[in-house]
Amino acid sequence: MLYLFLMLVTMVAWRELRPAASERRRRATLEVLDPARTTLSAGEQIALYDGVSLGRDAASDVRLDEDSVSARHALVRFESGRWWVEDLGSTNGTFINEARVTGRAPLRDGDALQVGRVTGRFRTRR
């Protein structure tokens, strides 16, 4: 019983500390423009950081529960002073300013990033 209690306390503490760690790593945001059929709202800000995964799978860092989003859809990285998005072989594609991304492509402040039918405005942290 004691072990069960300690495990529960550890899980709660982990959930409380995990967002704080993400906030320290945050370097950019995605402002939701069109949430499609997700639970997101237009205007909502999603924190992005190096290595953040986007997808429908519950294991994704940013979960987009929408039929047009693949389980493992895209990856956002910060390398050599630039932001990049990489499509992970998604069915419905990843787009920057309406141009389909094949492989990986650079992201710039103000770009429209579309994952399936979900669209957001990419903003670098200033």
N, C-alpha and C. Protein backbone atom coordinates (compact mmCIF):
# COMPACT_ATOMS: atom_id res chain seq x y z
N MET A 1 0.82 -1.19 0.00
CA MET A 1 0.00 0.00 0.00
C MET A 1 0.87 1.26 0.00
N LEU A 2 1.95 1.20 0.77
CA LEU A 2 2.87 2.34 0.83
C LEU A 2 3.49 2.59 -0.54
N TYR A 3 3.89 1.52 -1.23
CA TYR A 3 4.48 1.68 -2.56
C TYR A 3 3.48 2.28 -3.55
N LEU A 4 2.25 1.88 -3.46
CA LEU A 4 1.22 2.44 -4.32
C LEU A 4 1.06 3.94 -4.06
N PHE A 5 1.04 4.32 -2.79
CA PHE A 5 0.94 5.74 -2.42
C PHE A 5 2.13 6.52 -2.95
N LEU A 6 3.34 5.99 -2.78
CA LEU A 6 4.54 6.69 -3.26
C LEU A 6 4.54 6.82 -4.78
N MET A 7 4.07 5.79 -5.47
CA MET A 7 3.98 5.86 -6.92
C MET A 7 2.99 6.93 -7.35
N LEU A 8 1.85 7.02 -6.67
CA LEU A 8 0.85 8.03 -6.99
C LEU A 8 1.41 9.44 -6.76
N VAL A 9 2.10 9.65 -5.65
CA VAL A 9 2.70 10.96 -5.36
C VAL A 9 3.73 11.31 -6.42
N THR A 10 4.53 10.35 -6.84
CA THR A 10 5.54 10.58 -7.87
C THR A 10 4.90 10.96 -9.20
N MET A 11 3.83 10.27 -9.57
CA MET A 11 3.13 10.59 -10.82
C MET A 11 2.55 11.99 -10.80
N VAL A 12 1.93 12.39 -9.70
CA VAL A 12 1.36 13.73 -9.58
C VAL A 12 2.46 14.77 -9.65
N ALA A 13 3.55 14.55 -8.96
CA ALA A 13 4.67 15.49 -8.98
C ALA A 13 5.25 15.62 -10.39
N TRP A 14 5.37 14.50 -11.10
CA TRP A 14 5.89 14.52 -12.47
C TRP A 14 5.00 15.37 -13.38
N ARG A 15 3.69 15.20 -13.25
CA ARG A 15 2.76 15.99 -14.08
C ARG A 15 2.86 17.47 -13.78
N GLU A 16 3.10 17.82 -12.53
CA GLU A 16 3.22 19.22 -12.15
C GLU A 16 4.54 19.83 -12.61
N LEU A 17 5.60 19.06 -12.62
CA LEU A 17 6.91 19.58 -12.99
C LEU A 17 7.17 19.57 -14.48
N ARG A 18 6.54 18.67 -15.21
CA ARG A 18 6.78 18.56 -16.65
C ARG A 18 6.45 19.85 -17.41
N PRO A 19 5.31 20.53 -17.18
CA PRO A 19 5.06 21.78 -17.90
C PRO A 19 6.11 22.84 -17.59
N ALA A 20 6.62 22.87 -16.37
CA ALA A 20 7.63 23.85 -16.01
C ALA A 20 8.90 23.63 -16.83
N ALA A 21 9.28 22.39 -17.03
CA ALA A 21 10.46 22.09 -17.84
C ALA A 21 10.24 22.52 -19.28
N SER A 22 9.04 22.29 -19.83
CA SER A 22 8.73 22.72 -21.19
C SER A 22 8.79 24.23 -21.32
N GLU A 23 8.31 24.93 -20.31
CA GLU A 23 8.34 26.39 -20.36
C GLU A 23 9.77 26.92 -20.41
N ARG A 24 10.68 26.27 -19.70
CA ARG A 24 12.07 26.73 -19.72
C ARG A 24 12.68 26.53 -21.10
N ARG A 25 12.25 25.50 -21.83
CA ARG A 25 12.80 25.22 -23.15
C ARG A 25 12.07 25.96 -24.26
N ARG A 26 10.95 26.56 -23.97
CA ARG A 26 10.13 27.18 -25.02
C ARG A 26 10.91 28.28 -25.73
N ARG A 27 10.83 28.25 -27.01
CA ARG A 27 11.49 29.27 -27.81
C ARG A 27 10.57 29.86 -28.87
N ALA A 28 9.43 29.21 -29.09
CA ALA A 28 8.51 29.67 -30.12
C ALA A 28 7.09 29.28 -29.73
N THR A 29 6.12 29.83 -30.46
CA THR A 29 4.73 29.46 -30.23
C THR A 29 4.04 29.24 -31.57
N LEU A 30 2.95 28.53 -31.49
CA LEU A 30 2.08 28.34 -32.63
C LEU A 30 0.72 28.87 -32.22
N GLU A 31 0.30 29.97 -32.86
CA GLU A 31 -1.01 30.56 -32.57
C GLU A 31 -2.04 29.88 -33.46
N VAL A 32 -3.01 29.23 -32.86
CA VAL A 32 -4.01 28.47 -33.62
C VAL A 32 -4.87 29.44 -34.44
N LEU A 33 -4.89 29.21 -35.76
CA LEU A 33 -5.75 29.99 -36.66
C LEU A 33 -7.02 29.21 -36.98
N ASP A 34 -6.85 27.95 -37.34
CA ASP A 34 -7.99 27.07 -37.64
C ASP A 34 -7.79 25.77 -36.89
N PRO A 35 -8.55 25.54 -35.81
CA PRO A 35 -8.38 24.33 -35.02
C PRO A 35 -9.00 23.08 -35.64
N ALA A 36 -9.66 23.22 -36.78
CA ALA A 36 -10.41 22.11 -37.41
C ALA A 36 -11.35 21.52 -36.36
N ARG A 37 -11.30 20.21 -36.14
CA ARG A 37 -12.21 19.59 -35.17
C ARG A 37 -11.50 19.18 -33.88
N THR A 38 -10.41 19.87 -33.55
CA THR A 38 -9.71 19.57 -32.30
C THR A 38 -10.40 20.29 -31.14
N THR A 39 -9.90 20.10 -29.95
CA THR A 39 -10.43 20.81 -28.78
C THR A 39 -9.74 22.14 -28.59
N LEU A 40 -8.84 22.50 -29.50
CA LEU A 40 -8.16 23.80 -29.43
C LEU A 40 -9.12 24.91 -29.83
N SER A 41 -8.76 26.13 -29.48
CA SER A 41 -9.55 27.30 -29.85
C SER A 41 -8.71 28.23 -30.71
N ALA A 42 -9.35 28.92 -31.65
CA ALA A 42 -8.65 29.92 -32.44
C ALA A 42 -8.05 30.95 -31.50
N GLY A 43 -6.81 31.30 -31.74
CA GLY A 43 -6.10 32.27 -30.90
C GLY A 43 -5.29 31.63 -29.78
N GLU A 44 -5.53 30.36 -29.51
CA GLU A 44 -4.78 29.67 -28.46
C GLU A 44 -3.31 29.58 -28.84
N GLN A 45 -2.43 29.72 -27.86
CA GLN A 45 -0.98 29.67 -28.07
C GLN A 45 -0.45 28.32 -27.62
N ILE A 46 0.29 27.65 -28.50
CA ILE A 46 0.90 26.37 -28.18
C ILE A 46 2.41 26.59 -28.10
N ALA A 47 3.01 26.21 -26.98
CA ALA A 47 4.45 26.35 -26.80
C ALA A 47 5.18 25.32 -27.65
N LEU A 48 6.21 25.79 -28.35
CA LEU A 48 7.05 24.91 -29.16
C LEU A 48 8.48 25.00 -28.65
N TYR A 49 9.19 23.90 -28.72
CA TYR A 49 10.59 23.86 -28.32
C TYR A 49 11.30 22.86 -29.20
N ASP A 50 12.60 22.87 -29.17
CA ASP A 50 13.40 21.98 -30.01
C ASP A 50 13.02 20.52 -29.77
N GLY A 51 12.64 19.86 -30.85
CA GLY A 51 12.33 18.44 -30.77
C GLY A 51 10.88 18.12 -30.47
N VAL A 52 9.99 19.11 -30.49
CA VAL A 52 8.59 18.86 -30.16
C VAL A 52 7.92 18.09 -31.31
N SER A 53 7.17 17.05 -30.93
CA SER A 53 6.46 16.24 -31.92
C SER A 53 4.99 16.66 -31.96
N LEU A 54 4.44 16.67 -33.17
CA LEU A 54 3.03 17.00 -33.40
C LEU A 54 2.35 15.77 -33.99
N GLY A 55 1.18 15.43 -33.45
CA GLY A 55 0.48 14.28 -34.00
C GLY A 55 -0.77 13.93 -33.22
N ARG A 56 -1.48 12.94 -33.72
CA ARG A 56 -2.72 12.49 -33.09
C ARG A 56 -2.47 11.52 -31.95
N ASP A 57 -1.32 10.86 -31.94
CA ASP A 57 -0.97 9.89 -30.92
C ASP A 57 -0.86 10.55 -29.55
N ALA A 58 -1.34 9.87 -28.52
CA ALA A 58 -1.28 10.40 -27.16
C ALA A 58 0.16 10.63 -26.69
N ALA A 59 1.13 9.96 -27.30
CA ALA A 59 2.53 10.14 -26.93
C ALA A 59 3.16 11.38 -27.57
N SER A 60 2.44 12.06 -28.46
CA SER A 60 2.97 13.28 -29.08
C SER A 60 3.08 14.39 -28.04
N ASP A 61 4.10 15.25 -28.20
CA ASP A 61 4.25 16.38 -27.29
C ASP A 61 3.09 17.35 -27.44
N VAL A 62 2.68 17.60 -28.67
CA VAL A 62 1.49 18.41 -28.95
C VAL A 62 0.49 17.49 -29.64
N ARG A 63 -0.54 17.11 -28.89
CA ARG A 63 -1.53 16.18 -29.42
C ARG A 63 -2.62 16.95 -30.16
N LEU A 64 -2.82 16.59 -31.41
CA LEU A 64 -3.85 17.20 -32.25
C LEU A 64 -4.85 16.10 -32.61
N ASP A 65 -5.89 15.99 -31.81
CA ASP A 65 -6.87 14.91 -31.98
C ASP A 65 -7.84 15.29 -33.10
N GLU A 66 -7.40 15.02 -34.32
CA GLU A 66 -8.17 15.39 -35.52
C GLU A 66 -7.91 14.32 -36.57
N ASP A 67 -8.95 13.89 -37.27
CA ASP A 67 -8.83 12.80 -38.24
C ASP A 67 -7.78 13.04 -39.33
N SER A 68 -7.56 14.29 -39.71
CA SER A 68 -6.62 14.58 -40.80
C SER A 68 -5.17 14.61 -40.33
N VAL A 69 -4.94 14.47 -39.04
CA VAL A 69 -3.59 14.49 -38.48
C VAL A 69 -3.14 13.05 -38.25
N SER A 70 -1.95 12.70 -38.73
CA SER A 70 -1.41 11.36 -38.53
C SER A 70 -0.96 11.17 -37.09
N ALA A 71 -0.84 9.93 -36.68
CA ALA A 71 -0.42 9.62 -35.32
C ALA A 71 0.93 10.29 -35.00
N ARG A 72 1.89 10.13 -35.88
CA ARG A 72 3.19 10.81 -35.78
C ARG A 72 3.30 11.67 -37.03
N HIS A 73 2.88 12.91 -36.94
CA HIS A 73 2.70 13.74 -38.13
C HIS A 73 3.95 14.55 -38.49
N ALA A 74 4.46 15.33 -37.52
CA ALA A 74 5.57 16.24 -37.83
C ALA A 74 6.44 16.47 -36.60
N LEU A 75 7.63 16.98 -36.85
CA LEU A 75 8.59 17.28 -35.80
C LEU A 75 9.11 18.68 -36.03
N VAL A 76 9.18 19.49 -34.97
CA VAL A 76 9.71 20.85 -35.05
C VAL A 76 11.05 20.86 -34.33
N ARG A 77 12.08 21.36 -35.01
CA ARG A 77 13.43 21.38 -34.45
C ARG A 77 14.05 22.77 -34.55
N PHE A 78 14.97 23.05 -33.66
CA PHE A 78 15.76 24.27 -33.71
C PHE A 78 17.21 23.84 -33.88
N GLU A 79 17.77 24.10 -35.05
CA GLU A 79 19.14 23.70 -35.36
C GLU A 79 19.88 24.83 -36.05
N SER A 80 21.12 25.02 -35.64
CA SER A 80 22.00 26.02 -36.26
C SER A 80 21.35 27.39 -36.34
N GLY A 81 20.62 27.75 -35.28
CA GLY A 81 20.01 29.08 -35.21
C GLY A 81 18.74 29.25 -36.03
N ARG A 82 18.19 28.16 -36.56
CA ARG A 82 16.97 28.23 -37.38
C ARG A 82 15.98 27.19 -36.92
N TRP A 83 14.71 27.48 -37.16
CA TRP A 83 13.62 26.55 -36.89
C TRP A 83 13.33 25.76 -38.15
N TRP A 84 13.02 24.47 -37.97
CA TRP A 84 12.69 23.57 -39.08
C TRP A 84 11.47 22.75 -38.72
N VAL A 85 10.70 22.39 -39.72
CA VAL A 85 9.62 21.42 -39.52
C VAL A 85 9.90 20.25 -40.46
N GLU A 86 9.68 19.06 -39.94
CA GLU A 86 9.90 17.85 -40.73
C GLU A 86 8.61 17.04 -40.75
N ASP A 87 8.13 16.76 -41.95
CA ASP A 87 6.97 15.88 -42.09
C ASP A 87 7.45 14.45 -41.90
N LEU A 88 6.76 13.68 -41.08
CA LEU A 88 7.18 12.32 -40.75
C LEU A 88 6.45 11.28 -41.59
N GLY A 89 6.17 11.62 -42.85
CA GLY A 89 5.47 10.69 -43.74
C GLY A 89 3.98 10.67 -43.51
N SER A 90 3.43 11.81 -43.12
CA SER A 90 2.00 11.91 -42.82
C SER A 90 1.15 11.66 -44.07
N THR A 91 -0.08 11.26 -43.83
CA THR A 91 -1.00 10.98 -44.92
C THR A 91 -1.50 12.27 -45.58
N ASN A 92 -1.89 13.25 -44.77
CA ASN A 92 -2.51 14.47 -45.30
C ASN A 92 -1.56 15.66 -45.40
N GLY A 93 -0.31 15.47 -45.07
CA GLY A 93 0.70 16.48 -45.33
C GLY A 93 0.87 17.56 -44.27
N THR A 94 2.03 18.18 -44.36
CA THR A 94 2.40 19.34 -43.57
C THR A 94 2.69 20.45 -44.57
N PHE A 95 2.20 21.66 -44.30
CA PHE A 95 2.33 22.76 -45.24
C PHE A 95 2.86 24.01 -44.54
N ILE A 96 3.71 24.75 -45.24
CA ILE A 96 4.15 26.07 -44.79
C ILE A 96 3.66 27.05 -45.84
N ASN A 97 2.83 27.99 -45.42
CA ASN A 97 2.26 28.99 -46.34
C ASN A 97 1.68 28.31 -47.58
N GLU A 98 0.93 27.24 -47.37
CA GLU A 98 0.21 26.48 -48.39
C GLU A 98 1.11 25.66 -49.31
N ALA A 99 2.43 25.63 -49.07
CA ALA A 99 3.34 24.81 -49.86
C ALA A 99 3.64 23.53 -49.08
N ARG A 100 3.44 22.39 -49.71
CA ARG A 100 3.65 21.10 -49.04
C ARG A 100 5.12 20.90 -48.69
N VAL A 101 5.34 20.43 -47.49
CA VAL A 101 6.69 20.13 -47.01
C VAL A 101 6.99 18.68 -47.35
N THR A 102 8.09 18.45 -48.05
CA THR A 102 8.57 17.09 -48.28
C THR A 102 9.91 17.00 -47.56
N GLY A 103 10.00 16.08 -46.64
CA GLY A 103 11.20 16.02 -45.80
C GLY A 103 11.12 17.10 -44.74
N ARG A 104 12.10 18.00 -44.75
CA ARG A 104 12.07 19.10 -43.79
C ARG A 104 12.24 20.43 -44.50
N ALA A 105 11.73 21.48 -43.85
CA ALA A 105 11.78 22.81 -44.45
C ALA A 105 11.94 23.85 -43.34
N PRO A 106 12.57 25.00 -43.66
CA PRO A 106 12.76 26.04 -42.64
C PRO A 106 11.45 26.74 -42.31
N LEU A 107 11.32 27.12 -41.04
CA LEU A 107 10.17 27.89 -40.56
C LEU A 107 10.66 29.30 -40.22
N ARG A 108 9.88 30.29 -40.60
CA ARG A 108 10.22 31.68 -40.29
C ARG A 108 9.09 32.30 -39.49
N ASP A 109 9.43 33.31 -38.71
CA ASP A 109 8.43 34.03 -37.92
C ASP A 109 7.30 34.51 -38.82
N GLY A 110 6.08 34.19 -38.45
CA GLY A 110 4.91 34.62 -39.22
C GLY A 110 4.40 33.60 -40.22
N ASP A 111 5.15 32.52 -40.44
CA ASP A 111 4.69 31.49 -41.39
C ASP A 111 3.41 30.83 -40.90
N ALA A 112 2.56 30.47 -41.85
CA ALA A 112 1.37 29.66 -41.54
C ALA A 112 1.81 28.20 -41.64
N LEU A 113 1.66 27.47 -40.54
CA LEU A 113 2.02 26.06 -40.48
C LEU A 113 0.74 25.24 -40.41
N GLN A 114 0.55 24.35 -41.36
CA GLN A 114 -0.65 23.51 -41.41
C GLN A 114 -0.25 22.05 -41.24
N VAL A 115 -0.91 21.40 -40.29
CA VAL A 115 -0.70 19.97 -40.01
C VAL A 115 -2.06 19.31 -40.21
N GLY A 116 -2.19 18.54 -41.29
CA GLY A 116 -3.52 18.04 -41.65
C GLY A 116 -4.40 19.24 -41.96
N ARG A 117 -5.55 19.34 -41.27
CA ARG A 117 -6.44 20.51 -41.45
C ARG A 117 -6.25 21.56 -40.36
N VAL A 118 -5.36 21.33 -39.42
CA VAL A 118 -5.11 22.27 -38.32
C VAL A 118 -4.06 23.29 -38.76
N THR A 119 -4.38 24.58 -38.63
CA THR A 119 -3.47 25.63 -39.08
C THR A 119 -3.14 26.57 -37.94
N GLY A 120 -1.88 26.98 -37.90
CA GLY A 120 -1.43 27.95 -36.89
C GLY A 120 -0.41 28.90 -37.46
N ARG A 121 -0.20 30.01 -36.77
CA ARG A 121 0.81 31.00 -37.15
C ARG A 121 2.03 30.77 -36.28
N PHE A 122 3.18 30.48 -36.91
CA PHE A 122 4.42 30.23 -36.20
C PHE A 122 5.01 31.57 -35.76
N ARG A 123 5.34 31.66 -34.48
CA ARG A 123 5.94 32.89 -33.92
C ARG A 123 7.19 32.54 -33.12
N THR A 124 8.29 33.20 -33.44
CA THR A 124 9.49 33.00 -32.66
C THR A 124 9.41 33.88 -31.42
N ARG A 125 10.04 33.40 -30.37
CA ARG A 125 10.05 34.15 -29.11
C ARG A 125 11.04 35.29 -29.23
N ARG A 126 10.63 36.45 -28.81
CA ARG A 126 11.51 37.62 -28.90
C ARG A 126 11.88 38.12 -27.54
